[in-house]
Amino acid sequence: MSAAEFPAETATTGEWVRQRNRFTERVTADGSSGWAALPGRYHLVVSLACPWAHRSLIVRRLLGLEHAITLGIVDPLRDERGWRFTLDPEGRDPVTGIRLLSEAYLASDPEFSGRYTVPALIDVESGTIVSNDYHRLTLDLETEWHALHRPGAPDLYPVQLRAEIDEIDELVYRDVNNGVYRCGFAASQRAYERAFDALFRRLDLLSERLERQRYLVGGTITEADIRLFTTLVRFDAVYHGHFKCNRHKLTELPVLWAYARDLFQTPGFGETVNFEHIKNHYYRTHPAINPSGIVPAGPVSDEWHTPHGRETLGGSPFGTGTPPVD
């Protein structure tokens, strides 16, 4: 299951607590961490349903790291053993040869007893996991893999804006990215209402900020926009109903809805979204929340392609960089 899955534990207050990442090694440009940024050495395993994995998928695409880091995509549905490579021929990941992500986890730590989460960056030679730290993984792709970025790759984590990006990321993580799960997996009414209030209070503040500027920090897309986008793009499809985040739909929040469509229509974003995987995963793998397993037919994804009008605020998606190309 992903880092965005079943409750890791429920505190006495009924609040849901996320499992900590087990593997937090870093890949660095000079290899001083023990892991060097080298082409072909690492394999990124993701679920297209998971917002935490989605971050790394977008960053890999925007920076043109497809040639350097291979990609494995798991089935959006799991059995009791966790994430499976049933989308691949013979049910095996073609790069590592494993059938289950748990095999890489247990090869890395035979005593591991937690949840097998995505994203997972695997060392191809040893078959062990270098990192499942979704917080740090994208930052390292942006800062330690420069030599392998495509020509014209945007700067998603500019030095002069990092303090502001980090501040925004912390608030968005607490109240929005993780907040929707604190709503959905709350084990008491009070815990749910606290998470619900914090979520929509933050969305209101983000709406105020984005009413005046096209992107969260500066005049171009940064890491902060990527982290917010992966929650917003799932909001109406799963979080609004499935996780009871239902004060408003995203489509009823004009500024955030336009902002999300702007990003969706930007190269590198919309093509990484798979609503079929998203809805099937959430509605069919949380039986405590949706025991019938019925997947809703809506909402209609065509609305994501409607005009957003955000260009009038100025800014440029990639600054002096260029969009990704196939």
Tab-separated table of C-alpha atoms in Angstrom:
chain	number	residue	atom	x	y	z
A	1	MET	CA	0.000	0.000	0.000
A	2	SER	CA	1.132	3.583	-0.475
A	3	ALA	CA	2.238	6.150	2.044
A	4	ALA	CA	-1.230	7.535	1.565
A	5	GLU	CA	-3.022	4.391	2.596
A	6	PHE	CA	-4.524	2.731	5.621
A	7	PRO	CA	-4.005	4.260	9.056
A	8	ALA	CA	-0.576	3.673	10.524
A	9	GLU	CA	-2.028	4.080	13.985
A	10	THR	CA	-4.858	5.897	15.664
A	11	ALA	CA	-3.976	8.017	18.651
A	12	THR	CA	-6.200	8.090	21.733
A	13	THR	CA	-7.829	11.242	20.360
A	14	GLY	CA	-8.940	9.398	17.248
A	15	GLU	CA	-6.491	11.300	15.056
A	16	TRP	CA	-4.798	9.394	12.290
A	17	VAL	CA	-0.984	9.263	12.384
A	18	ARG	CA	1.041	8.597	9.237
A	19	GLN	CA	3.719	5.907	9.169
A	20	ARG	CA	7.236	7.307	9.020
A	21	ASN	CA	9.354	6.595	5.981
A	22	ARG	CA	11.719	3.696	6.636
A	23	PHE	CA	14.305	4.258	3.882
A	24	THR	CA	15.731	7.768	3.764
A	25	GLU	CA	19.077	7.451	2.010
A	26	ARG	CA	19.843	10.232	-0.455
A	27	VAL	CA	21.226	10.124	-3.972
A	28	THR	CA	23.780	12.924	-4.412
A	29	ALA	CA	25.627	14.397	-7.358
A	30	ASP	CA	29.062	13.459	-6.004
A	31	GLY	CA	28.037	10.196	-4.405
A	32	SER	CA	29.087	11.399	-0.953
A	33	SER	CA	25.905	9.896	0.455
A	34	GLY	CA	26.963	6.465	-0.766
A	35	TRP	CA	24.586	6.718	-3.709
A	36	ALA	CA	25.674	8.633	-6.811
A	37	ALA	CA	23.329	10.142	-9.386
A	38	LEU	CA	24.119	7.874	-12.312
A	39	PRO	CA	21.987	7.035	-15.356
A	40	GLY	CA	20.430	3.593	-15.308
A	41	ARG	CA	21.296	2.841	-11.706
A	42	TYR	CA	17.892	3.488	-10.157
A	43	HIS	CA	14.334	2.372	-10.758
A	44	LEU	CA	11.425	4.493	-9.550
A	45	VAL	CA	8.321	2.518	-8.560
A	46	VAL	CA	5.054	4.434	-8.365
A	47	SER	CA	1.324	3.999	-8.223
A	48	LEU	CA	-0.570	6.342	-10.519
A	49	ALA	CA	-3.216	6.516	-7.800
A	50	CYS	CA	-0.915	7.799	-5.064
A	51	PRO	CA	-0.406	11.568	-4.656
A	52	TRP	CA	2.937	11.130	-2.887
A	53	ALA	CA	4.300	9.058	-5.769
A	54	HIS	CA	2.703	11.436	-8.270
A	55	ARG	CA	5.075	14.203	-7.142
A	56	SER	CA	8.134	12.256	-8.289
A	57	LEU	CA	6.428	11.311	-11.551
A	58	ILE	CA	5.811	14.970	-12.430
A	59	VAL	CA	9.310	16.086	-11.430
A	60	ARG	CA	10.922	13.263	-13.400
A	61	ARG	CA	8.913	14.349	-16.443
A	62	LEU	CA	9.557	18.089	-16.117
A	63	LEU	CA	13.309	17.606	-15.656
A	64	GLY	CA	13.623	15.097	-18.477
A	65	LEU	CA	14.994	12.333	-16.264
A	66	GLU	CA	13.137	9.564	-18.102
A	67	HIS	CA	16.378	8.510	-19.796
A	68	ALA	CA	18.228	8.341	-16.468
A	69	ILE	CA	15.682	6.756	-14.113
A	70	THR	CA	13.505	3.866	-15.255
A	71	LEU	CA	9.884	3.698	-14.144
A	72	GLY	CA	7.783	0.890	-12.704
A	73	ILE	CA	4.002	1.241	-12.310
A	74	VAL	CA	2.079	-1.009	-9.957
A	75	ASP	CA	-1.509	-2.177	-10.250
A	76	PRO	CA	-3.887	0.317	-8.594
A	77	LEU	CA	-5.464	-2.593	-6.719
A	78	ARG	CA	-3.617	-4.622	-4.119
A	79	ASP	CA	-4.101	-7.956	-2.457
A	80	GLU	CA	-3.063	-8.811	1.108
A	81	ARG	CA	0.591	-8.792	0.014
A	82	GLY	CA	0.527	-5.145	-1.083
A	83	TRP	CA	1.458	-3.507	-4.383
A	84	ARG	CA	1.712	-5.881	-7.358
A	85	PHE	CA	3.286	-5.630	-10.824
A	86	THR	CA	0.307	-7.247	-12.525
A	87	LEU	CA	0.272	-4.607	-15.278
A	88	ASP	CA	3.549	-6.000	-16.634
A	89	PRO	CA	4.045	-9.171	-18.719
A	90	GLU	CA	3.946	-12.285	-16.530
A	91	GLY	CA	3.252	-10.060	-13.542
A	92	ARG	CA	6.900	-9.107	-13.072
A	93	ASP	CA	8.549	-5.725	-13.030
A	94	PRO	CA	10.700	-5.840	-16.195
A	95	VAL	CA	13.630	-4.012	-14.594
A	96	THR	CA	13.954	-5.720	-11.211
A	97	GLY	CA	12.123	-8.977	-11.927
A	98	ILE	CA	10.034	-8.787	-8.765
A	99	ARG	CA	6.314	-9.547	-8.597
A	100	LEU	CA	5.617	-7.580	-5.420
A	101	LEU	CA	7.084	-4.346	-4.105
A	102	SER	CA	7.368	-6.096	-0.744
A	103	GLU	CA	10.196	-8.186	-2.198
A	104	ALA	CA	12.380	-5.082	-2.489
A	105	TYR	CA	11.444	-3.967	1.006
A	106	LEU	CA	12.333	-7.325	2.544
A	107	ALA	CA	15.536	-7.558	0.514
A	108	SER	CA	16.481	-4.225	2.067
A	109	ASP	CA	15.380	-5.106	5.600
A	110	PRO	CA	14.253	-8.691	6.318
A	111	GLU	CA	12.793	-7.491	9.626
A	112	PHE	CA	10.633	-4.808	8.033
A	113	SER	CA	7.047	-5.091	9.241
A	114	GLY	CA	5.448	-1.835	8.152
A	115	ARG	CA	3.487	-0.916	5.051
A	116	TYR	CA	5.159	-1.234	1.667
A	117	THR	CA	4.848	2.292	0.324
A	118	VAL	CA	5.363	4.183	-2.914
A	119	PRO	CA	7.258	5.987	-4.276
A	120	ALA	CA	10.199	3.648	-3.872
A	121	LEU	CA	13.572	4.322	-5.476
A	122	ILE	CA	15.303	0.979	-6.010
A	123	ASP	CA	18.976	0.299	-6.681
A	124	VAL	CA	18.790	-1.845	-9.804
A	125	GLU	CA	21.971	-3.840	-9.125
A	126	SER	CA	21.130	-4.952	-5.584
A	127	GLY	CA	17.339	-4.806	-5.790
A	128	THR	CA	17.213	-2.908	-2.501
A	129	ILE	CA	15.403	0.316	-1.693
A	130	VAL	CA	17.425	3.495	-1.454
A	131	SER	CA	14.529	5.764	-0.522
A	132	ASN	CA	10.800	5.834	0.051
A	133	ASP	CA	11.082	9.372	1.431
A	134	TYR	CA	8.614	11.240	-0.773
A	135	HIS	CA	9.457	14.545	0.948
A	136	ARG	CA	13.163	14.475	0.082
A	137	LEU	CA	13.081	12.456	-3.135
A	138	THR	CA	11.795	15.196	-5.430
A	139	LEU	CA	14.051	17.837	-3.881
A	140	ASP	CA	17.061	15.658	-4.638
A	141	LEU	CA	15.892	15.069	-8.210
A	142	GLU	CA	15.799	18.847	-8.568
A	143	THR	CA	19.121	19.656	-6.893
A	144	GLU	CA	21.404	16.603	-7.127
A	145	TRP	CA	20.633	15.373	-10.632
A	146	HIS	CA	21.479	18.579	-12.539
A	147	ALA	CA	24.053	16.887	-14.774
A	148	LEU	CA	21.333	14.595	-16.114
A	149	HIS	CA	18.545	17.143	-16.510
A	150	ARG	CA	17.418	17.770	-20.063
A	151	PRO	CA	18.569	21.000	-21.753
A	152	GLY	CA	16.072	23.705	-20.834
A	153	ALA	CA	14.801	21.921	-17.714
A	154	PRO	CA	13.109	24.385	-15.355
A	155	ASP	CA	14.466	25.243	-11.922
A	156	LEU	CA	11.773	23.856	-9.644
A	157	TYR	CA	13.576	24.698	-6.403
A	158	PRO	CA	15.366	28.036	-6.934
A	159	VAL	CA	17.937	28.836	-4.256
A	160	GLN	CA	16.571	32.315	-3.589
A	161	LEU	CA	13.035	30.980	-3.056
A	162	ARG	CA	13.755	27.837	-1.068
A	163	ALA	CA	12.906	29.234	2.352
A	164	GLU	CA	9.510	30.426	1.107
A	165	ILE	CA	8.852	27.185	-0.770
A	166	ASP	CA	9.723	25.151	2.324
A	167	GLU	CA	7.387	27.241	4.464
A	168	ILE	CA	4.487	26.821	2.043
A	169	ASP	CA	5.206	23.107	1.636
A	170	GLU	CA	5.068	22.531	5.388
A	171	LEU	CA	1.676	24.213	5.721
A	172	VAL	CA	0.243	22.517	2.640
A	173	TYR	CA	1.493	19.134	3.808
A	174	ARG	CA	0.043	19.500	7.290
A	175	ASP	CA	-3.381	20.834	6.386
A	176	VAL	CA	-4.001	19.725	2.789
A	177	ASN	CA	-1.805	16.856	1.531
A	178	ASN	CA	-2.000	14.966	4.803
A	179	GLY	CA	-5.127	16.775	5.941
A	180	VAL	CA	-7.440	14.923	3.576
A	181	TYR	CA	-6.236	11.632	5.063
A	182	ARG	CA	-6.684	12.925	8.589
A	183	CYS	CA	-10.299	13.548	7.590
A	184	GLY	CA	-10.824	10.244	5.831
A	185	PHE	CA	-9.208	8.008	8.442
A	186	ALA	CA	-10.254	9.882	11.583
A	187	ALA	CA	-11.538	7.551	14.303
A	188	SER	CA	-13.549	10.136	16.215
A	189	GLN	CA	-15.923	12.950	15.332
A	190	ARG	CA	-13.714	15.523	17.055
A	191	ALA	CA	-10.587	14.403	15.177
A	192	TYR	CA	-12.459	14.512	11.887
A	193	GLU	CA	-13.865	17.999	12.499
A	194	ARG	CA	-10.472	19.381	13.528
A	195	ALA	CA	-8.878	18.050	10.352
A	196	PHE	CA	-11.824	19.220	8.254
A	197	ASP	CA	-11.643	22.762	9.636
A	198	ALA	CA	-7.871	22.956	9.147
A	199	LEU	CA	-8.168	21.671	5.579
A	200	PHE	CA	-10.696	24.229	4.418
A	201	ARG	CA	-9.137	27.071	6.378
A	202	ARG	CA	-5.898	26.387	4.497
A	203	LEU	CA	-7.677	26.089	1.151
A	204	ASP	CA	-9.307	29.466	1.798
A	205	LEU	CA	-5.910	31.029	2.558
A	206	LEU	CA	-4.401	29.458	-0.553
A	207	SER	CA	-7.284	30.854	-2.605
A	208	GLU	CA	-6.534	34.334	-1.265
A	209	ARG	CA	-2.860	33.967	-2.143
A	210	LEU	CA	-3.498	32.609	-5.632
A	211	GLU	CA	-6.078	35.256	-6.430
A	212	ARG	CA	-3.170	37.684	-6.742
A	213	GLN	CA	-0.513	35.508	-8.362
A	214	ARG	CA	-0.420	32.668	-10.846
A	215	TYR	CA	1.832	30.333	-8.862
A	216	LEU	CA	2.440	29.769	-5.167
A	217	VAL	CA	5.982	31.140	-5.004
A	218	GLY	CA	7.512	33.480	-7.575
A	219	GLY	CA	6.479	33.737	-11.196
A	220	THR	CA	7.116	30.158	-12.285
A	221	ILE	CA	6.129	26.617	-11.306
A	222	THR	CA	8.043	25.335	-8.295
A	223	GLU	CA	8.046	22.302	-6.047
A	224	ALA	CA	5.295	23.975	-4.017
A	225	ASP	CA	2.858	23.923	-6.942
A	226	ILE	CA	3.589	20.268	-7.673
A	227	ARG	CA	2.843	19.248	-4.086
A	228	LEU	CA	-0.444	21.125	-3.968
A	229	PHE	CA	-1.516	19.942	-7.421
A	230	THR	CA	-1.355	16.234	-6.606
A	231	THR	CA	-3.965	16.701	-3.883
A	232	LEU	CA	-6.175	19.115	-5.821
A	233	VAL	CA	-6.359	16.859	-8.875
A	234	ARG	CA	-7.772	14.059	-6.684
A	235	PHE	CA	-10.083	16.260	-4.647
A	236	ASP	CA	-13.423	15.920	-6.397
A	237	ALA	CA	-12.759	12.400	-7.659
A	238	VAL	CA	-12.040	10.883	-4.247
A	239	TYR	CA	-11.426	13.207	-1.304
A	240	HIS	CA	-14.692	15.159	-1.437
A	241	GLY	CA	-16.924	12.091	-1.073
A	242	HIS	CA	-14.740	9.169	-0.045
A	243	PHE	CA	-12.825	11.081	2.652
A	244	LYS	CA	-15.750	13.352	3.654
A	245	CYS	CA	-13.925	16.546	2.650
A	246	ASN	CA	-17.237	17.987	1.540
A	247	ARG	CA	-17.589	21.612	2.539
A	248	HIS	CA	-16.986	22.432	-1.116
A	249	LYS	CA	-15.864	20.630	-4.231
A	250	LEU	CA	-12.765	21.936	-5.962
A	251	THR	CA	-15.028	23.032	-8.831
A	252	GLU	CA	-16.869	25.250	-6.320
A	253	LEU	CA	-13.668	27.080	-5.303
A	254	PRO	CA	-13.138	29.375	-8.313
A	255	VAL	CA	-9.525	30.407	-7.726
A	256	LEU	CA	-8.191	26.962	-6.843
A	257	TRP	CA	-10.195	25.322	-9.620
A	258	ALA	CA	-8.734	27.691	-12.214
A	259	TYR	CA	-5.236	27.259	-10.725
A	260	ALA	CA	-5.512	23.461	-10.819
A	261	ARG	CA	-6.702	23.514	-14.450
A	262	ASP	CA	-3.837	25.819	-15.359
A	263	LEU	CA	-1.352	23.279	-14.010
A	264	PHE	CA	-3.222	20.297	-15.480
A	265	GLN	CA	-2.974	21.865	-18.939
A	266	THR	CA	0.748	22.574	-18.504
A	267	PRO	CA	3.003	19.966	-20.161
A	268	GLY	CA	4.257	17.508	-17.562
A	269	PHE	CA	1.152	17.566	-15.402
A	270	GLY	CA	-2.051	16.382	-17.075
A	271	GLU	CA	-0.426	13.523	-18.932
A	272	THR	CA	0.732	12.038	-15.620
A	273	VAL	CA	-2.841	11.913	-14.214
A	274	ASN	CA	-4.831	8.683	-14.444
A	275	PHE	CA	-8.319	9.113	-13.004
A	276	GLU	CA	-9.183	5.463	-13.609
A	277	HIS	CA	-6.311	4.327	-11.391
A	278	ILE	CA	-7.139	6.975	-8.800
A	279	LYS	CA	-10.804	6.100	-8.427
A	280	ASN	CA	-10.374	2.341	-8.597
A	281	HIS	CA	-7.659	2.395	-5.982
A	282	TYR	CA	-9.399	4.550	-3.407
A	283	TYR	CA	-12.911	3.181	-3.732
A	284	ARG	CA	-11.899	-0.479	-4.001
A	285	THR	CA	-9.098	-0.753	-1.435
A	286	HIS	CA	-10.618	0.946	1.608
A	287	PRO	CA	-13.391	-1.479	2.592
A	288	ALA	CA	-13.844	0.133	6.005
A	289	ILE	CA	-14.868	3.339	4.232
A	290	ASN	CA	-16.512	1.911	1.104
A	291	PRO	CA	-17.518	-1.691	1.884
A	292	SER	CA	-19.470	-2.109	-1.368
A	293	GLY	CA	-16.381	-1.404	-3.482
A	294	ILE	CA	-18.553	0.485	-5.963
A	295	VAL	CA	-16.576	3.044	-7.969
A	296	PRO	CA	-18.498	6.231	-8.819
A	297	ALA	CA	-18.939	7.059	-12.494
A	298	GLY	CA	-18.182	10.770	-12.070
A	299	PRO	CA	-16.916	13.386	-12.052
A	300	VAL	CA	-16.387	14.148	-15.738
A	301	SER	CA	-12.683	14.642	-16.434
A	302	ASP	CA	-13.342	16.703	-19.589
A	303	GLU	CA	-13.810	19.758	-17.370
A	304	TRP	CA	-10.075	19.797	-16.702
A	305	HIS	CA	-9.502	20.954	-20.271
A	306	THR	CA	-11.724	24.056	-20.094
A	307	PRO	CA	-10.155	27.555	-20.256
A	308	HIS	CA	-8.777	28.836	-16.936
A	309	GLY	CA	-7.825	32.454	-17.665
A	310	ARG	CA	-4.836	32.416	-15.302
A	311	GLU	CA	-2.496	33.821	-17.968
A	312	THR	CA	-3.762	37.308	-17.111
A	313	LEU	CA	-1.891	37.127	-13.792
A	314	GLY	CA	1.442	37.033	-15.586
A	315	GLY	CA	4.199	34.601	-14.851
A	316	SER	CA	5.541	31.855	-17.059
A	317	PRO	CA	5.283	28.130	-16.271
A	318	PHE	CA	8.944	27.322	-16.878
A	319	GLY	CA	10.600	30.746	-16.700
A	320	THR	CA	13.654	30.704	-18.914
A	321	GLY	CA	13.264	26.947	-19.305
A	322	THR	CA	11.212	24.963	-21.768
A	323	PRO	CA	8.360	22.449	-21.543
A	324	PRO	CA	9.104	18.719	-21.698
A	325	VAL	CA	8.808	17.050	-25.070
A	326	ASP	CA	8.298	13.423	-26.063
